[in-house]
XYZ file of C-alpha atoms in Angstrom:
560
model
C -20.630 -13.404 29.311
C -22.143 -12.371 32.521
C -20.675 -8.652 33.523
C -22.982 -8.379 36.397
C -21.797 -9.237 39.720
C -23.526 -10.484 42.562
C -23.109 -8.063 45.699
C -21.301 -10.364 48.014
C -19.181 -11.376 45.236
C -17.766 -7.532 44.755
C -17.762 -7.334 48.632
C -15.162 -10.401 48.798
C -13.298 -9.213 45.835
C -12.853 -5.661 47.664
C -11.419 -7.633 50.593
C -14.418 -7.042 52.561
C -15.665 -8.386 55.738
C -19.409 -8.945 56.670
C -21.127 -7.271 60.112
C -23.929 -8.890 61.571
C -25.894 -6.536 63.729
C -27.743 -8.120 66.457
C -30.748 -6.069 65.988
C -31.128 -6.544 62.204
C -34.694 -8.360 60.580
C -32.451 -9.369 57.588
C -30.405 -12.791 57.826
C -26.839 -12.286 58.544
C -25.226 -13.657 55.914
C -27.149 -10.935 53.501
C -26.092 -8.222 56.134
C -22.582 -6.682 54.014
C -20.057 -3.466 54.853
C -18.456 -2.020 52.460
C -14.583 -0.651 54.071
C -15.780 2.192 55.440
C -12.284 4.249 54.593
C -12.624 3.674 51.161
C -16.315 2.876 50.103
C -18.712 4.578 47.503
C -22.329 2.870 46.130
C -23.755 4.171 43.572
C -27.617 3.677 42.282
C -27.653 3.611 38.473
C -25.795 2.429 35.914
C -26.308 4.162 33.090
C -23.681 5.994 30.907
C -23.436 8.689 34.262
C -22.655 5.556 36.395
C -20.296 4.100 33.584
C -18.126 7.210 33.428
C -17.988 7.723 36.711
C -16.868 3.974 37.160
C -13.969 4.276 34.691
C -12.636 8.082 36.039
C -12.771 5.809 39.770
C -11.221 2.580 38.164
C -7.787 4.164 38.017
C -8.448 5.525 34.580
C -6.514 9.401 34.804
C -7.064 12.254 32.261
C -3.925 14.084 31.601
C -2.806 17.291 29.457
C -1.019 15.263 26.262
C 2.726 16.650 25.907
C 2.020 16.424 22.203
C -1.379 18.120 21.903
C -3.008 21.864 22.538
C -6.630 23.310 22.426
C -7.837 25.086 19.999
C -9.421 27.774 22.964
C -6.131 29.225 23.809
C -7.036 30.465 27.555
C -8.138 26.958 28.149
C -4.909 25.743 26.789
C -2.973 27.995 28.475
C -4.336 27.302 31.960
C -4.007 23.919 31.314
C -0.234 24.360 30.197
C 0.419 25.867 34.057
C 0.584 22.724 35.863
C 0.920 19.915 32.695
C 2.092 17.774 35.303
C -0.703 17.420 37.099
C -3.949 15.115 36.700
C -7.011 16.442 35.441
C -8.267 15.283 38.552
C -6.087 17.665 40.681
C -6.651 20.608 38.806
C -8.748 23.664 39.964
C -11.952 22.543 38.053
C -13.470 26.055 39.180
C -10.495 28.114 38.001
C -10.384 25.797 34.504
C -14.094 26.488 33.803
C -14.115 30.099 34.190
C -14.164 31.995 30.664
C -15.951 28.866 29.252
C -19.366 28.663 27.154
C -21.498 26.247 25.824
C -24.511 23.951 25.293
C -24.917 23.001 29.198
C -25.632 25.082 32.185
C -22.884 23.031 34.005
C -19.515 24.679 34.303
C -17.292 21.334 34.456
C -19.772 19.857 32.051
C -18.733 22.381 29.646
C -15.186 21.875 30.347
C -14.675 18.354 30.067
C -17.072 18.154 26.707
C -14.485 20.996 25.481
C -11.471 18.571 26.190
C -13.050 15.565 24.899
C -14.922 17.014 21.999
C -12.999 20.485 20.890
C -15.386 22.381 18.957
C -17.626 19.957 17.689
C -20.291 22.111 18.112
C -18.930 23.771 14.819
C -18.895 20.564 13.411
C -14.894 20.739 13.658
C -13.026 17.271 14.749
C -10.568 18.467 16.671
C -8.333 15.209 18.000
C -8.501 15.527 21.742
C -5.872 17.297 24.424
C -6.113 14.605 26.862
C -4.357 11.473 27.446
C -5.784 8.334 29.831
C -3.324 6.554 31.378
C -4.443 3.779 34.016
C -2.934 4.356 37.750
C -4.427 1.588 39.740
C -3.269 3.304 43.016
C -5.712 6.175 42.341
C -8.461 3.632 42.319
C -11.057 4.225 44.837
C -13.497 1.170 45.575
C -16.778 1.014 44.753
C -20.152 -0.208 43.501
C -22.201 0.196 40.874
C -26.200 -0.567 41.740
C -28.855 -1.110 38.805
C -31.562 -2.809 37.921
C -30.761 -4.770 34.261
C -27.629 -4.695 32.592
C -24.998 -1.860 31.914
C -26.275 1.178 29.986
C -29.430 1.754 32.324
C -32.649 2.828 30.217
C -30.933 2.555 26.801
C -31.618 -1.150 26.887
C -35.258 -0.490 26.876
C -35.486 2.380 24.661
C -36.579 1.431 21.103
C -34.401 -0.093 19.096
C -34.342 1.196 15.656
C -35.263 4.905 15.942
C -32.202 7.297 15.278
C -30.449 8.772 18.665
C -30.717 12.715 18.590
C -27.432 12.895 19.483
C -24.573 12.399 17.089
C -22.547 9.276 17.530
C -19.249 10.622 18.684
C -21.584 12.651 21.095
C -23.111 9.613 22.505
C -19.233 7.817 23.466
C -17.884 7.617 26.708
C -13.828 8.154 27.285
C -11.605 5.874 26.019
C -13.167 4.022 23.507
C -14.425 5.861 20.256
C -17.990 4.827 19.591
C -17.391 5.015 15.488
C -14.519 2.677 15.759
C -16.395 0.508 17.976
C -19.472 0.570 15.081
C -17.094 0.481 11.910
C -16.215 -3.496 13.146
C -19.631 -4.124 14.080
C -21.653 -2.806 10.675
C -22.256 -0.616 8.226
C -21.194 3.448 8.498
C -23.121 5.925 10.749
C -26.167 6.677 8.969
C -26.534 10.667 9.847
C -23.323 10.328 11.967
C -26.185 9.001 14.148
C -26.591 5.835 15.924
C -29.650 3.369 17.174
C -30.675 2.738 20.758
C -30.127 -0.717 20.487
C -26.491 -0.066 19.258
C -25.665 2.495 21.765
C -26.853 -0.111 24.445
C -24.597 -2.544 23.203
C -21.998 -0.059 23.437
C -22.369 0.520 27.089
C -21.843 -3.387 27.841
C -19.053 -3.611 25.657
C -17.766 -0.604 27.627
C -17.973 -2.335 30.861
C -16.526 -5.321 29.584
C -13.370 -3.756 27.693
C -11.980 -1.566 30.832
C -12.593 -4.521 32.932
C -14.956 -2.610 35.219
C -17.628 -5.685 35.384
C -16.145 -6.652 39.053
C -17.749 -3.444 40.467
C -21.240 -3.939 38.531
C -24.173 -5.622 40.772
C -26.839 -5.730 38.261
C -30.777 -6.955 39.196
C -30.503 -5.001 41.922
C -33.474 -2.322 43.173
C -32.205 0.004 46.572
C -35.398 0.499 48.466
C -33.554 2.801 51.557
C -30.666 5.012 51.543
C -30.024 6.424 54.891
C -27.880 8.164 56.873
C -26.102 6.082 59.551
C -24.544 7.995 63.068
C -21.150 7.007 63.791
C -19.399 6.051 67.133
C -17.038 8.612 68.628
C -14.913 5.567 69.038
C -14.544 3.796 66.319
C -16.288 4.644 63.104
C -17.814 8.264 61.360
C -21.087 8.512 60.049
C -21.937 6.937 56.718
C -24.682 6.375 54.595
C -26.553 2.421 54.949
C -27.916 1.341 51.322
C -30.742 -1.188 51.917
C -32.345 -3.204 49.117
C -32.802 -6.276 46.966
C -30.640 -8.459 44.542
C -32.419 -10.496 42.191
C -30.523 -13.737 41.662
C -31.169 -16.834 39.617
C -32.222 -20.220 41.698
C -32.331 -23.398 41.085
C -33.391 -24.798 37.901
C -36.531 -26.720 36.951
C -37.156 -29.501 35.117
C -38.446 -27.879 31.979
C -35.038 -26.118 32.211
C -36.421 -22.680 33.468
C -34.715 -20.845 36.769
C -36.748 -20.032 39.614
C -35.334 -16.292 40.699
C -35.282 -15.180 44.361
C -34.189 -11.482 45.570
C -31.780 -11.720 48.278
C -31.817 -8.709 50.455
C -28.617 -6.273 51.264
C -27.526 -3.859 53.420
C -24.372 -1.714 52.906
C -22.506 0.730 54.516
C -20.747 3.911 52.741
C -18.532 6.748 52.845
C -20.292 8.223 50.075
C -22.895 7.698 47.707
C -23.888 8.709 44.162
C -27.429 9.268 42.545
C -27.438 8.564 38.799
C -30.746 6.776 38.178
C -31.618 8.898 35.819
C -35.559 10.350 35.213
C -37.082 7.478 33.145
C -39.022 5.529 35.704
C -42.465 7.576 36.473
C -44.266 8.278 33.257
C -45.659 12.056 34.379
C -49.020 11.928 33.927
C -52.159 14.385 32.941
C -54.309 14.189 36.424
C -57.225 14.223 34.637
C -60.539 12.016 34.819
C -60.258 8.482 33.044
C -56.648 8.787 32.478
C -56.592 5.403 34.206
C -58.923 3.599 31.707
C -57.333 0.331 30.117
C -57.148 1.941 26.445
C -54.781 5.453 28.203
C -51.016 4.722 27.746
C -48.190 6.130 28.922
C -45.101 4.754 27.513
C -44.273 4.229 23.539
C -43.279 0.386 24.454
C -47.195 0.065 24.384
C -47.790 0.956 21.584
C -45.719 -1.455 20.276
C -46.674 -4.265 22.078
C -49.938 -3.038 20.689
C -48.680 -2.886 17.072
C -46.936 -6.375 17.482
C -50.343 -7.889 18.760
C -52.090 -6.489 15.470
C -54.468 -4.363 17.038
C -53.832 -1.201 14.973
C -53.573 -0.804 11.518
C -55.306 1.839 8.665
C -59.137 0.830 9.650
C -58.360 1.273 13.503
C -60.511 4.638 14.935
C -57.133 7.160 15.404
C -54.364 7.118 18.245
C -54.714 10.392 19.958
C -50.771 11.140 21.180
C -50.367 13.911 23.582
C -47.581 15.923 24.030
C -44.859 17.135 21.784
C -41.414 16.254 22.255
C -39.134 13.445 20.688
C -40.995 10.199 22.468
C -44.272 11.833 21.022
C -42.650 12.467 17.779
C -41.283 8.676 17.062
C -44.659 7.614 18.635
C -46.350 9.464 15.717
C -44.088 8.036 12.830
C -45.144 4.685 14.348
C -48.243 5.018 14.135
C -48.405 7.047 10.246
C -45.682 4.353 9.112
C -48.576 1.788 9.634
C -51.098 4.160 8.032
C -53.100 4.253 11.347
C -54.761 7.487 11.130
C -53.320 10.239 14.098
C -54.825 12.667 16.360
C -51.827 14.868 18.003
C -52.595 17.161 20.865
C -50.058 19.558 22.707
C -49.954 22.356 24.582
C -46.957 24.763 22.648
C -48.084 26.572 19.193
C -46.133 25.322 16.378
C -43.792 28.352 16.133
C -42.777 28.381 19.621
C -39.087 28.499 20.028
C -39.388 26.160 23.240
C -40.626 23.259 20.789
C -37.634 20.797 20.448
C -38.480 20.612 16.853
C -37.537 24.213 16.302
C -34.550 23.653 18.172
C -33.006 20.757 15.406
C -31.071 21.059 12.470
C -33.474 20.065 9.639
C -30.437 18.147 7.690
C -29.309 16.246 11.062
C -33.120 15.142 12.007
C -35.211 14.671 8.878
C -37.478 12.226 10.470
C -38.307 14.842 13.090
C -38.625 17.768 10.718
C -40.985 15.445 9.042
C -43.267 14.993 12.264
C -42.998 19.379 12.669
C -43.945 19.836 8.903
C -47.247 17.111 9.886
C -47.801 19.724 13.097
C -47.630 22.678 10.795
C -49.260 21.751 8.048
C -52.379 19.439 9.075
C -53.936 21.633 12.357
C -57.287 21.246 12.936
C -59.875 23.843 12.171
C -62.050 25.061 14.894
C -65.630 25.563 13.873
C -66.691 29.727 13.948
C -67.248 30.986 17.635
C -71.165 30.971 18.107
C -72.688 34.492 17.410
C -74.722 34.697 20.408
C -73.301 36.877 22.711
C -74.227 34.875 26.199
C -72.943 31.777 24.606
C -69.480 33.701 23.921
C -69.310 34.361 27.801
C -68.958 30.668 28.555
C -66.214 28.755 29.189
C -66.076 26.927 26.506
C -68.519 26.209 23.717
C -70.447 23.061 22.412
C -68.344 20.338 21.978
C -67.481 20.023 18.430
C -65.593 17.165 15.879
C -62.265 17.584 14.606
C -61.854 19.110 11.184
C -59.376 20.447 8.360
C -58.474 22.844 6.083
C -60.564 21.387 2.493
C -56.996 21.910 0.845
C -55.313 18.899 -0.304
C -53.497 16.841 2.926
C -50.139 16.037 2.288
C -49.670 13.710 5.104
C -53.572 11.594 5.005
C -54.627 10.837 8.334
C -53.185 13.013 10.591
C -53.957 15.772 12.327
C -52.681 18.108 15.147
C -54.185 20.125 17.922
C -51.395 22.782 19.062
C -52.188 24.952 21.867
C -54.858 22.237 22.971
C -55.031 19.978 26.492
C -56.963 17.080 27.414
C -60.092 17.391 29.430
C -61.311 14.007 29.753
C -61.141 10.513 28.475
C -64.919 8.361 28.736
C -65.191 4.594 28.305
C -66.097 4.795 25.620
C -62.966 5.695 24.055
C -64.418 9.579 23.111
C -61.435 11.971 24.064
C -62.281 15.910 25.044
C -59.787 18.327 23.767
C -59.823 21.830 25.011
C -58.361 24.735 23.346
C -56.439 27.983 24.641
C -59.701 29.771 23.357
C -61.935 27.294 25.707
C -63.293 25.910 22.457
C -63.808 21.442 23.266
C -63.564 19.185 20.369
C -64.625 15.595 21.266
C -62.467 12.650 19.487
C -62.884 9.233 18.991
C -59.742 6.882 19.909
C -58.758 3.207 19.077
C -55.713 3.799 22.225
C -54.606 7.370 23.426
C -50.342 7.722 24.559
C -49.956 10.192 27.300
C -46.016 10.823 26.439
C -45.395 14.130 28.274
C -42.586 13.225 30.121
C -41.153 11.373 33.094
C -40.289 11.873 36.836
C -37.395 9.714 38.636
C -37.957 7.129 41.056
C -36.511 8.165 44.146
C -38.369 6.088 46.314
C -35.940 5.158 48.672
C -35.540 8.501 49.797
C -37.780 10.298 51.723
C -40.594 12.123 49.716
C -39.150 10.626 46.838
C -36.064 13.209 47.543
C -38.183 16.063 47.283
C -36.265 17.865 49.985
C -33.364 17.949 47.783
C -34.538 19.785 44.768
C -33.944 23.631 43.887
C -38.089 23.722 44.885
C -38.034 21.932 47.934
C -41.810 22.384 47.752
C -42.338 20.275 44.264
C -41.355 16.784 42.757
C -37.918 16.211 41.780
C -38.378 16.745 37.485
C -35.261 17.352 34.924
C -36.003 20.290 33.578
C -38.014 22.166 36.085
C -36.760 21.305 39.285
C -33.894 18.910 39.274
C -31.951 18.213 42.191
C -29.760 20.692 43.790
C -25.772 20.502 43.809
C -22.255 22.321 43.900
C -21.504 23.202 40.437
C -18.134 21.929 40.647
C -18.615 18.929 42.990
C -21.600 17.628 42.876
C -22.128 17.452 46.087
C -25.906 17.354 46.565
C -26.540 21.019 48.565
C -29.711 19.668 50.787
C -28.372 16.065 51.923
C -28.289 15.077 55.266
C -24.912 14.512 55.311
C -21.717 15.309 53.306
C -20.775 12.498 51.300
C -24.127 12.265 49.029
C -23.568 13.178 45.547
C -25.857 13.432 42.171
C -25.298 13.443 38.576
C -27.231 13.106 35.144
C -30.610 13.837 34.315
C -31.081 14.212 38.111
C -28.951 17.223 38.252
C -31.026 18.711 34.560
C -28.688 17.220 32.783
C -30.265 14.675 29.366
C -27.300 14.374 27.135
C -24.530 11.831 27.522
C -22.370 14.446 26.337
C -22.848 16.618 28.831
C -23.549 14.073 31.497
C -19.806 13.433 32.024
C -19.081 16.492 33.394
C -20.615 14.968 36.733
C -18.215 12.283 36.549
C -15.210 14.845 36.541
C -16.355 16.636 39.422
C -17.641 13.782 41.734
C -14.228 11.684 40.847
C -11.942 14.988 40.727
C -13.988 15.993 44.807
C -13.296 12.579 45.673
C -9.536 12.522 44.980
C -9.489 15.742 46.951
C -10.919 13.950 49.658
C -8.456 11.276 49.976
C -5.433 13.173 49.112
C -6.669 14.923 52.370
C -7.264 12.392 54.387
C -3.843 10.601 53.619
C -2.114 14.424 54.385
C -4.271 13.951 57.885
C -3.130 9.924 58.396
C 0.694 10.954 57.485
C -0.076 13.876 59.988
C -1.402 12.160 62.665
C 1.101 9.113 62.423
C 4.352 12.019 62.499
C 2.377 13.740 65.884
C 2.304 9.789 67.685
C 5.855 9.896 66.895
C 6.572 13.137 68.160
C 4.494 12.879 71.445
C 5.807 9.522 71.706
C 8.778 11.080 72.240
C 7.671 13.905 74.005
C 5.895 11.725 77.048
C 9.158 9.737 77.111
C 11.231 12.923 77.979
C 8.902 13.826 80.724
C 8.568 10.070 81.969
C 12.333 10.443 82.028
C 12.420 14.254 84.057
C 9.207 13.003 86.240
C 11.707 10.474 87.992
C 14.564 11.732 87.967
C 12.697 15.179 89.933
C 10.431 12.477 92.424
C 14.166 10.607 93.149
C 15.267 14.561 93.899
C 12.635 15.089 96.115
């Protein structure tokens, strides 16, 4: 079944009309508007634009009569107003007092009503209750390039998730439940990509939120639009392009065309998460045909044959999980390993010191390797000029003589890459200035990723805490209200961000985003209908008003 939507289709459906502006270079019938009283586009949809989908579907989180919290100030606050919504509570005031995993305040909270303690490994049955109210629904759509779930679709499909399963479920529909009809139990309580993918489209599919999905679509402009003092406010225009199947060809193939769009929005969401840009070294020959920098070529490289245990090593540099599962790809085919990073082994930063050793054996496995199998810089020269250089004669790699447990691999902590040649020699450089030259069969630059945020100006650079740098997760992710997600820096009110955009990386924590943009944007048009009903009962009253002094007027001109 196809749960993707084509863009004009969700515009009809929404009872939407089109606007053809005389001055526009696309072809009217490709030129849409969203209602502008009601409209939100999102870009992304991944499990941040999923959530965020069902909380604006109708789908309402309520305190359940029957249930309680095992935090008691949390369950007392929520016990003040039981009546109300989730969505009309004080988020701020509900937050305060809490603690936990994320740096997010309402991420914390709703992971503490969904999953109650789990960080102590407790399964506390959640407080809330979901109960659909179609006349909270607030229309949008959801913008992404493949199918629902966003990047999980193209993560690898057998490794283990770090996350735990119930971790990795959205609200609504328990992910074990889901599983227990579809295989075998949770290995690990943990789950595969590929399964948690498949998750996400079921998702879509089972709360019937496919009819606000436009899938195969890429937004190349998001802008902000003035408004007329007459008839419309400001808004936000969403340009870009919908790829859609064409006619079919006699060998029984489609021809695919991208149709362009242009949309009009009250508000609008970033959620494309930070997967697209693979960050990259900046250093000479990092562009030669045998540098990589994504895992999926390393398996298109293992599926074409070209490594096995005669291949000259993989050098992989960097050290956190992509690294890690590009390592145990690589030693799982006996190809032998070189493994630069820049952290020591004991640093607390590492991920791998961060991970329960029961929970992540694979991983452990991979920080044992690190540990164990480091290579052995030669002796620093004696002569005292040649100790005042730099760095000193390029050396090979070496080990300890003691037996390896882990043959053909080795690891280069506290080391970064100088150069990569032609001819597929690597120059490793360590803290000490000490160079070790290597020789590669392929070398996997997997040090992280930026997000694409192209259709913004400077890539949105404006909007991060560090105006002055790229827009990263960790180190400078976009800048928002804590409790809105309203981004801080936007042109315009009405521009929101959640996610890895916003620092945060685990689905868990991710829908806390969803709470605050839904929970601002029921605020908003409880507001506006308190204005409408305001506006409508001051007509009335000057319509009676002007009558009175219609009435006075005449009768005082007659007078006169």
């Amino acid at each position: 079944m196809n749960m993707c939507q084509s863009i004009m289709g969700i515009i009809r459906a929404a009872g939407s009309q089109s606007s053809f502006p005389s001055n526009s270079a696309v072809p009217p019938k490709l030129t849409l508007s969203l209602p502008l009283s009601v409209s939100l586009c999102f870009s992304g949809n991944g499990p941040s634009g999923i959530c965020l989908s069902y909380l604006l579907s109708g789908y309402t989180p309520y305190l359940s009569p029957e249930a309680s919290h095992p935090n008691p100030l949390l369950q007392s606050k929520l016990g003040e107003q039981p009546y109300l919504s989730l969505l009309e509570q004080d988020l701020e005031y509900l937050c305060e007092g809490l603690e936990g995993r994320s740096s997010n305040p309402v991420a914390v909270l709703f992971d503490s009503l969904l999953l109650p303690d789990s960080d102590f490994g407790l399964d506390h049955t959640s407080p809330l209750e979901w109960r659909y109210e179609p006349e909270r629904a607030i229309p949008h759509l959801v913008l992404g390039r493949g199918p629902p779930g966003g990047a999980w679709h193209a993560m690898e499909g057998s490794m283990l998730t770090l996350s735990l399963a119930n971790w990795m479920e959205l609200p609504g529909l328990k992910l074990k439940d889901w599983m227990r009809d579809k295989r075998r139990n949770v290995r690990n309580d943990r789950a595969t990509p590929a399964e948690i993918a498949s998750y996400y489209q079921h998702y879509v599919s089972q709360m019937s939120l496919e009819q606000s999905f436009a899938c195969g679509t890429t937004v190349t402009s998001v802008t902000r639009q003035p408004g007329s003092q007459e008839w419309s406010p400001p808004c936000w225009r969403v340009m870009g392009l919908q790829r859609r199947e064409g006619e079919a060809l006699g060998d029984g193939s489609t021809v695919s065309e991208e149709v362009p769009f242009s949309l009009l929005a009250h508000n609008v969401v970033l959620a494309t998460g930070t997967h697209d840009i693979p960050a990259r070294l900046g250093v000479e020959g990092e562009s030669l045909p045998f540098v990589c920098h994504s895992f999926w070529e390393l398996e298109a490289a293992i599926a074409r044959g070209e490594l096995d245990q005669s291949s000259d090593p993989v050098l992989v540099v960097g050290a956190g999980l992509t690294a890690a599962d590009a390592v145990l790809a690589a030693h799982h085919l006996n190809t032998p390993v070189y493994h630069a990073f820049r952290r020591s082994v004991t640093d607390p930063g590492l991920i791998f010191n961060q991970l329960p050793k029961l929970l992540y054996p694979e991983y452990h496995k991979v920080h044992q390797m690190m540990t164990q199998q480091q290579h052995q810089p030669s002796p620093p020269p004696q002569d005292h000029a040649q100790n005042l250089q730099h760095h000193s004669t390029p050396s090979s790699p070496s080990t300890s003589s003691s037996p390896s447990s882990y043959p053909g691999y080795l690891s280069f902590p506290r080391h970064r890459v100088v150069e990569f040649r032609p001819d597929r020699k690597c120059v490793l450089e360590s803290d000490s200035g000490q160079r070790t030259v290597v020789q590669v069969s392929k070398a996997l630059v997997l040090i992280g990723a930026h997000p694409n945020l192209s259709f913004l100006g400077v890539n949105g650079q404006a909007l991060g805490i560090n105006p002055e740098e790229p827009i990263t997760c960790r180190r400078n992710p976009i800048e928002v209200d804590p409790f809105t997600n309203e981004v801080v820096a936007a042109e315009g009110p009405g521009m929101y961000a959640m996610g890895p955009l916003v620092g945060e990386n685990f689905v868990r924590f991710l829908k806390g985003g969803a709470l605050a943009i839904a929970s601002d944007l029921a605020k908003r048009q409880r507001e506006g209908r308190r204005r409408v009903e305001g506006d409508l009962a001051t007509d009335r009253l000057m319509d009676k008003w002007v009558d009175r002094r219609v009435t006075e007027a005449e009768v005082c001109v007659l007078d006169s």
